[in-house]
Amino acid sequence: MTFKELNLDREITSAVSKAGYEEPTPIQEKAIPVILKGHDLIACAQTGTGKTAAFALPVLSMLKDKKPRRIRALIITPTRELAIQIFDNFKKYGRYLKLRAVCIYGGAKQGPQIDALLSGGDILIATPGRLLDFMGSGYINLSQVETFVLDEADRMLDMGFIGDVRKIVKFMPQQRQTLMFSATMPKEIELLAQELLTDPVTIKVAPPASPAETVDQKLCFVNRADKNALLIRFLQSGEVRRAIVFTRTKYGADKLVRALLKAQIPAAAIHGDKTQGQRQNALERFKSGQYNVLVATDVASRGIDVPKLSHVFNYELPDEPESYIHRIGRAGRAGENGISISFCCSEELEKLRDIEKMLKKEIPLLETEYSAPLVRMPAARTASAKFSGHSARGGHSGRAARTDQARRDSRTGRSDRTGRSSRAGYTGRAGRTASGEHTRRTRHAKSRMYSSATSGGGFT
Ligand code: AMP
């Protein structure tokens, strides 16, 4: 199916092809006709499926020819990052239309947002708290809302926003179209849907392929003191076009940026201590290619839409194994296989074990000139090492672990008892090309999302 066959206006299909989208994703194919017919909708779809365009395109299409500058579409989403991302998408898809979107969210100055509201808008994208604040101050009138989109409803629930949503809905006309998007459908969300929606059509789409399957993952055992040097080697190798480097702490992120700048590598950090403006600025400059390296903590990275990352580096392994999946999911979103390279020092072996347990496989080792002779700790051995009072951490965590590794090595044909892989492509200096090793699994390209950095245009 093509976008044209979805009966979207020409201005919208042109904007979509300018964004580089060739065909609708499954959620778009299913949701757009339902929304254009005016039905209420419950869509079970995760981020990464193209769900934003699934509601943004028909909403733009429906508003296009009507009297402008009244809030006729309201989109509520749980986080400011998502709000900005949705706003950017509306700008991108509405670039050839005369509609105007306004975005309001907490954690940023009220003044510019109030000015934007006072100038009038057709589409309002908001986080619940800020919306209620502004409604209380009389800046917002929801009486003309025709389409209400509740985005990431299950996350709203997790974040305790459902009460706010119920309050907001009271200020909208009963006669409206309501679209609910949620990755999962817990009981409370089902109840909320019964309350807010009328005869909804329900659609479900499969979650996008797990990054654990699509991203080419590598592991480097390296001493903590060598991590900066190793990262710089990778970044200077010419292989890395665009990368996010994840650190565990905000302090670590800032320190690393200073080290990269000293090595003449343009980089910026985004983390929770930065103001919203600083984060947005760093993100914009990264998107525009001014920096090719963004250093981020997990919290700051959630919900940001960064196109075309060739590499994700785990400078430090995350505390939560699930964060590893979120992190590496940032790689390879541009129709080609992304690469993730994780650094692991002796203090992080336990975290590595938890990650590999979740992945149900070992991450292949990549040998570099900074390779440290560490061994992975088998779970059972770790436990007995702890019982006997020996340290379960450290590079050589006891005979038991080494013996077990040696056994595995003999099975896999490795001879190096230090745990270094004799299969890894990176047999020399980190600066050498690793591309021979990175098989391009283009068959995954179709199942994953493409993104475009373009935005702006006639749509303000
Ligand atoms: P979302 O699930 O809305 O967060 O979208 C995930 C990514 O997919 C975003 O970067 C979009 O720009 C991109 N995208 C959305 N629709 C399409 C499409 N039909 N073809 C290619 N990429 C798309």
PDB file of N, CA, C and O in Angstrom, residues 23 25-26 48-50 208-211 213-216 309 328-339 440-451:
ATOM      1  N   GLU A  23       6.676   3.877   2.195  1.00  0.00           N
ATOM      2  CA  GLU A  23       5.350   3.266   2.335  1.00  0.00           C
ATOM      3  C   GLU A  23       4.901   3.323   3.789  1.00  0.00           C
ATOM      4  O   GLU A  23       5.728   3.454   4.696  1.00  0.00           O
ATOM      5  N   THR A  25       3.733   2.287   7.471  1.00  0.00           N
ATOM      6  CA  THR A  25       4.022   1.145   8.353  1.00  0.00           C
ATOM      7  C   THR A  25       2.679   0.464   8.670  1.00  0.00           C
ATOM      8  O   THR A  25       1.614   1.063   8.446  1.00  0.00           O
ATOM      9  N   PRO A  26       2.698  -0.753   9.208  1.00  0.00           N
ATOM     10  CA  PRO A  26       1.425  -1.444   9.490  1.00  0.00           C
ATOM     11  C   PRO A  26       0.446  -0.632  10.339  1.00  0.00           C
ATOM     12  O   PRO A  26      -0.748  -0.595  10.043  1.00  0.00           O
ATOM     13  N   GLY A  48       8.334   3.452  17.820  1.00  0.00           N
ATOM     14  CA  GLY A  48       9.181   2.757  16.849  1.00  0.00           C
ATOM     15  C   GLY A  48       8.363   2.105  15.751  1.00  0.00           C
ATOM     16  O   GLY A  48       8.910   1.652  14.754  1.00  0.00           O
ATOM     17  N   THR A  49       7.028   2.084  15.929  1.00  0.00           N
ATOM     18  CA  THR A  49       6.179   1.468  14.908  1.00  0.00           C
ATOM     19  C   THR A  49       5.684   2.497  13.892  1.00  0.00           C
ATOM     20  O   THR A  49       5.035   2.139  12.914  1.00  0.00           O
ATOM     21  N   GLY A  50       5.963   3.772  14.168  1.00  0.00           N
ATOM     22  CA  GLY A  50       5.461   4.829  13.288  1.00  0.00           C
ATOM     23  C   GLY A  50       4.109   5.333  13.753  1.00  0.00           C
ATOM     24  O   GLY A  50       3.326   5.881  12.998  1.00  0.00           O
ATOM     25  N   PRO A 208       8.115  -3.472  17.184  1.00  0.00           N
ATOM     26  CA  PRO A 208       9.200  -3.509  16.204  1.00  0.00           C
ATOM     27  C   PRO A 208      10.230  -4.564  16.597  1.00  0.00           C
ATOM     28  O   PRO A 208      10.317  -4.936  17.770  1.00  0.00           O
ATOM     29  N   ALA A 209      10.975  -5.043  15.621  1.00  0.00           N
ATOM     30  CA  ALA A 209      11.979  -6.075  15.905  1.00  0.00           C
ATOM     31  C   ALA A 209      12.882  -5.618  17.042  1.00  0.00           C
ATOM     32  O   ALA A 209      13.251  -4.453  17.121  1.00  0.00           O
ATOM     33  N   SER A 210      13.198  -6.528  17.935  1.00  0.00           N
ATOM     34  CA  SER A 210      14.018  -6.162  19.090  1.00  0.00           C
ATOM     35  C   SER A 210      15.423  -5.785  18.640  1.00  0.00           C
ATOM     36  O   SER A 210      16.021  -6.485  17.823  1.00  0.00           O
ATOM     37  N   PRO A 211      15.937  -4.691  19.190  1.00  0.00           N
ATOM     38  CA  PRO A 211      17.302  -4.304  18.842  1.00  0.00           C
ATOM     39  C   PRO A 211      18.296  -5.420  19.160  1.00  0.00           C
ATOM     40  O   PRO A 211      19.355  -5.524  18.553  1.00  0.00           O
ATOM     41  N   GLU A 213      18.100  -8.272  18.315  1.00  0.00           N
ATOM     42  CA  GLU A 213      18.286  -9.093  17.113  1.00  0.00           C
ATOM     43  C   GLU A 213      18.871  -8.302  15.956  1.00  0.00           C
ATOM     44  O   GLU A 213      19.558  -8.836  15.107  1.00  0.00           O
ATOM     45  N   THR A 214      18.564  -7.014  15.902  1.00  0.00           N
ATOM     46  CA  THR A 214      18.945  -6.265  14.699  1.00  0.00           C
ATOM     47  C   THR A 214      20.265  -5.508  14.834  1.00  0.00           C
ATOM     48  O   THR A 214      20.866  -5.158  13.835  1.00  0.00           O
ATOM     49  N   VAL A 215      20.671  -5.229  16.057  1.00  0.00           N
ATOM     50  CA  VAL A 215      21.899  -4.430  16.229  1.00  0.00           C
ATOM     51  C   VAL A 215      23.099  -5.359  16.377  1.00  0.00           C
ATOM     52  O   VAL A 215      23.039  -6.376  17.071  1.00  0.00           O
ATOM     53  N   ASP A 216      24.155  -4.984  15.702  1.00  0.00           N
ATOM     54  CA  ASP A 216      25.387  -5.754  15.747  1.00  0.00           C
ATOM     55  C   ASP A 216      26.120  -5.400  17.052  1.00  0.00           C
ATOM     56  O   ASP A 216      26.638  -4.296  17.193  1.00  0.00           O
ATOM     57  N   LEU A 309      21.770   6.734  13.620  1.00  0.00           N
ATOM     58  CA  LEU A 309      22.970   6.567  14.429  1.00  0.00           C
ATOM     59  C   LEU A 309      23.735   5.362  13.920  1.00  0.00           C
ATOM     60  O   LEU A 309      23.181   4.277  13.808  1.00  0.00           O
ATOM     61  N   ILE A 328      20.861   0.330  23.027  1.00  0.00           N
ATOM     62  CA  ILE A 328      21.335  -0.150  21.720  1.00  0.00           C
ATOM     63  C   ILE A 328      20.270   0.043  20.642  1.00  0.00           C
ATOM     64  O   ILE A 328      20.590   0.108  19.468  1.00  0.00           O
ATOM     65  N   GLY A 329      19.010   0.194  21.075  1.00  0.00           N
ATOM     66  CA  GLY A 329      17.928   0.449  20.129  1.00  0.00           C
ATOM     67  C   GLY A 329      18.085   1.771  19.398  1.00  0.00           C
ATOM     68  O   GLY A 329      17.398   2.047  18.425  1.00  0.00           O
ATOM     69  N   ARG A 330      18.982   2.601  19.854  1.00  0.00           N
ATOM     70  CA  ARG A 330      19.237   3.885  19.188  1.00  0.00           C
ATOM     71  C   ARG A 330      20.085   3.702  17.937  1.00  0.00           C
ATOM     72  O   ARG A 330      20.251   4.629  17.153  1.00  0.00           O
ATOM     73  N   ALA A 331      20.649   2.538  17.784  1.00  0.00           N
ATOM     74  CA  ALA A 331      21.543   2.319  16.634  1.00  0.00           C
ATOM     75  C   ALA A 331      20.767   1.702  15.484  1.00  0.00           C
ATOM     76  O   ALA A 331      19.830   0.942  15.683  1.00  0.00           O
ATOM     77  N   GLY A 332      21.189   2.052  14.289  1.00  0.00           N
ATOM     78  CA  GLY A 332      20.649   1.377  13.105  1.00  0.00           C
ATOM     79  C   GLY A 332      19.212   1.672  12.815  1.00  0.00           C
ATOM     80  O   GLY A 332      18.475   0.805  12.390  1.00  0.00           O
ATOM     81  N   ARG A 333      18.792   2.921  13.023  1.00  0.00           N
ATOM     82  CA  ARG A 333      17.403   3.237  12.730  1.00  0.00           C
ATOM     83  C   ARG A 333      17.259   3.775  11.310  1.00  0.00           C
ATOM     84  O   ARG A 333      16.241   4.256  10.930  1.00  0.00           O
ATOM     85  N   ALA A 334      18.299   3.713  10.540  1.00  0.00           N
ATOM     86  CA  ALA A 334      18.255   4.348   9.218  1.00  0.00           C
ATOM     87  C   ALA A 334      18.304   3.327   8.102  1.00  0.00           C
ATOM     88  O   ALA A 334      18.814   3.588   7.036  1.00  0.00           O
ATOM     89  N   GLY A 335      17.754   2.169   8.331  1.00  0.00           N
ATOM     90  CA  GLY A 335      17.697   1.170   7.275  1.00  0.00           C
ATOM     91  C   GLY A 335      18.983   0.404   7.123  1.00  0.00           C
ATOM     92  O   GLY A 335      19.132  -0.392   6.206  1.00  0.00           O
ATOM     93  N   GLU A 336      19.911   0.652   7.987  1.00  0.00           N
ATOM     94  CA  GLU A 336      21.121  -0.167   7.940  1.00  0.00           C
ATOM     95  C   GLU A 336      21.403  -0.676   9.346  1.00  0.00           C
ATOM     96  O   GLU A 336      20.882  -0.158  10.332  1.00  0.00           O
ATOM     97  N   ASN A 337      22.228  -1.661   9.389  1.00  0.00           N
ATOM     98  CA  ASN A 337      22.494  -2.286  10.661  1.00  0.00           C
ATOM     99  C   ASN A 337      23.306  -1.373  11.572  1.00  0.00           C
ATOM    100  O   ASN A 337      24.375  -0.936  11.188  1.00  0.00           O
ATOM    101  N   GLY A 338      22.777  -1.107  12.760  1.00  0.00           N
ATOM    102  CA  GLY A 338      23.548  -0.301  13.705  1.00  0.00           C
ATOM    103  C   GLY A 338      24.549  -1.170  14.446  1.00  0.00           C
ATOM    104  O   GLY A 338      24.458  -2.402  14.439  1.00  0.00           O
ATOM    105  N   ILE A 339      25.487  -0.509  15.075  1.00  0.00           N
ATOM    106  CA  ILE A 339      26.520  -1.232  15.810  1.00  0.00           C
ATOM    107  C   ILE A 339      26.532  -0.719  17.241  1.00  0.00           C
ATOM    108  O   ILE A 339      26.494   0.498  17.457  1.00  0.00           O
ATOM    109  N   ARG A 440      26.227  -6.621   6.757  1.00  0.00           N
ATOM    110  CA  ARG A 440      25.064  -5.745   6.608  1.00  0.00           C
ATOM    111  C   ARG A 440      23.816  -6.600   6.444  1.00  0.00           C
ATOM    112  O   ARG A 440      23.592  -7.205   5.405  1.00  0.00           O
ATOM    113  N   ARG A 441      23.032  -6.637   7.479  1.00  0.00           N
ATOM    114  CA  ARG A 441      21.847  -7.476   7.380  1.00  0.00           C
ATOM    115  C   ARG A 441      20.689  -6.648   6.854  1.00  0.00           C
ATOM    116  O   ARG A 441      19.813  -6.215   7.579  1.00  0.00           O
ATOM    117  N   THR A 442      20.734  -6.405   5.551  1.00  0.00           N
ATOM    118  CA  THR A 442      19.748  -5.486   4.984  1.00  0.00           C
ATOM    119  C   THR A 442      18.339  -6.037   5.052  1.00  0.00           C
ATOM    120  O   THR A 442      17.390  -5.293   4.978  1.00  0.00           O
ATOM    121  N   ARG A 443      18.224  -7.338   5.218  1.00  0.00           N
ATOM    122  CA  ARG A 443      16.857  -7.861   5.274  1.00  0.00           C
ATOM    123  C   ARG A 443      16.100  -7.300   6.472  1.00  0.00           C
ATOM    124  O   ARG A 443      14.894  -7.289   6.508  1.00  0.00           O
ATOM    125  N   HIS A 444      16.840  -6.807   7.471  1.00  0.00           N
ATOM    126  CA  HIS A 444      16.157  -6.216   8.620  1.00  0.00           C
ATOM    127  C   HIS A 444      15.702  -4.796   8.327  1.00  0.00           C
ATOM    128  O   HIS A 444      14.886  -4.253   9.031  1.00  0.00           O
ATOM    129  N   ALA A 445      16.280  -4.233   7.280  1.00  0.00           N
ATOM    130  CA  ALA A 445      16.046  -2.817   7.046  1.00  0.00           C
ATOM    131  C   ALA A 445      14.568  -2.506   6.920  1.00  0.00           C
ATOM    132  O   ALA A 445      14.074  -1.558   7.494  1.00  0.00           O
ATOM    133  N   LYS A 446      13.850  -3.353   6.212  1.00  0.00           N
ATOM    134  CA  LYS A 446      12.426  -3.086   5.953  1.00  0.00           C
ATOM    135  C   LYS A 446      11.615  -3.084   7.224  1.00  0.00           C
ATOM    136  O   LYS A 446      10.687  -2.310   7.368  1.00  0.00           O
ATOM    137  N   SER A 447      11.991  -3.989   8.118  1.00  0.00           N
ATOM    138  CA  SER A 447      11.164  -4.115   9.307  1.00  0.00           C
ATOM    139  C   SER A 447      11.444  -3.001  10.304  1.00  0.00           C
ATOM    140  O   SER A 447      10.739  -2.862  11.275  1.00  0.00           O
ATOM    141  N   ARG A 448      12.490  -2.239  10.060  1.00  0.00           N
ATOM    142  CA  ARG A 448      12.768  -1.180  11.011  1.00  0.00           C
ATOM    143  C   ARG A 448      12.409   0.185  10.442  1.00  0.00           C
ATOM    144  O   ARG A 448      12.070   0.322   9.287  1.00  0.00           O
ATOM    145  N   MET A 449      12.486   1.170  11.289  1.00  0.00           N
ATOM    146  CA  MET A 449      12.009   2.480  10.905  1.00  0.00           C
ATOM    147  C   MET A 449      13.116   3.338  10.327  1.00  0.00           C
ATOM    148  O   MET A 449      14.260   3.242  10.715  1.00  0.00           O
ATOM    149  N   TYR A 450      12.740   4.165   9.420  1.00  0.00           N
ATOM    150  CA  TYR A 450      13.655   5.161   8.895  1.00  0.00           C
ATOM    151  C   TYR A 450      13.278   6.467   9.561  1.00  0.00           C
ATOM    152  O   TYR A 450      12.173   6.668   9.984  1.00  0.00           O
ATOM    153  N   SER A 451      14.187   7.378   9.592  1.00  0.00           N
ATOM    154  CA  SER A 451      13.792   8.676  10.109  1.00  0.00           C
ATOM    155  C   SER A 451      14.477   9.757   9.318  1.00  0.00           C
ATOM    156  O   SER A 451      15.458   9.517   8.641  1.00  0.00           O
TER     157      SER A 451
END
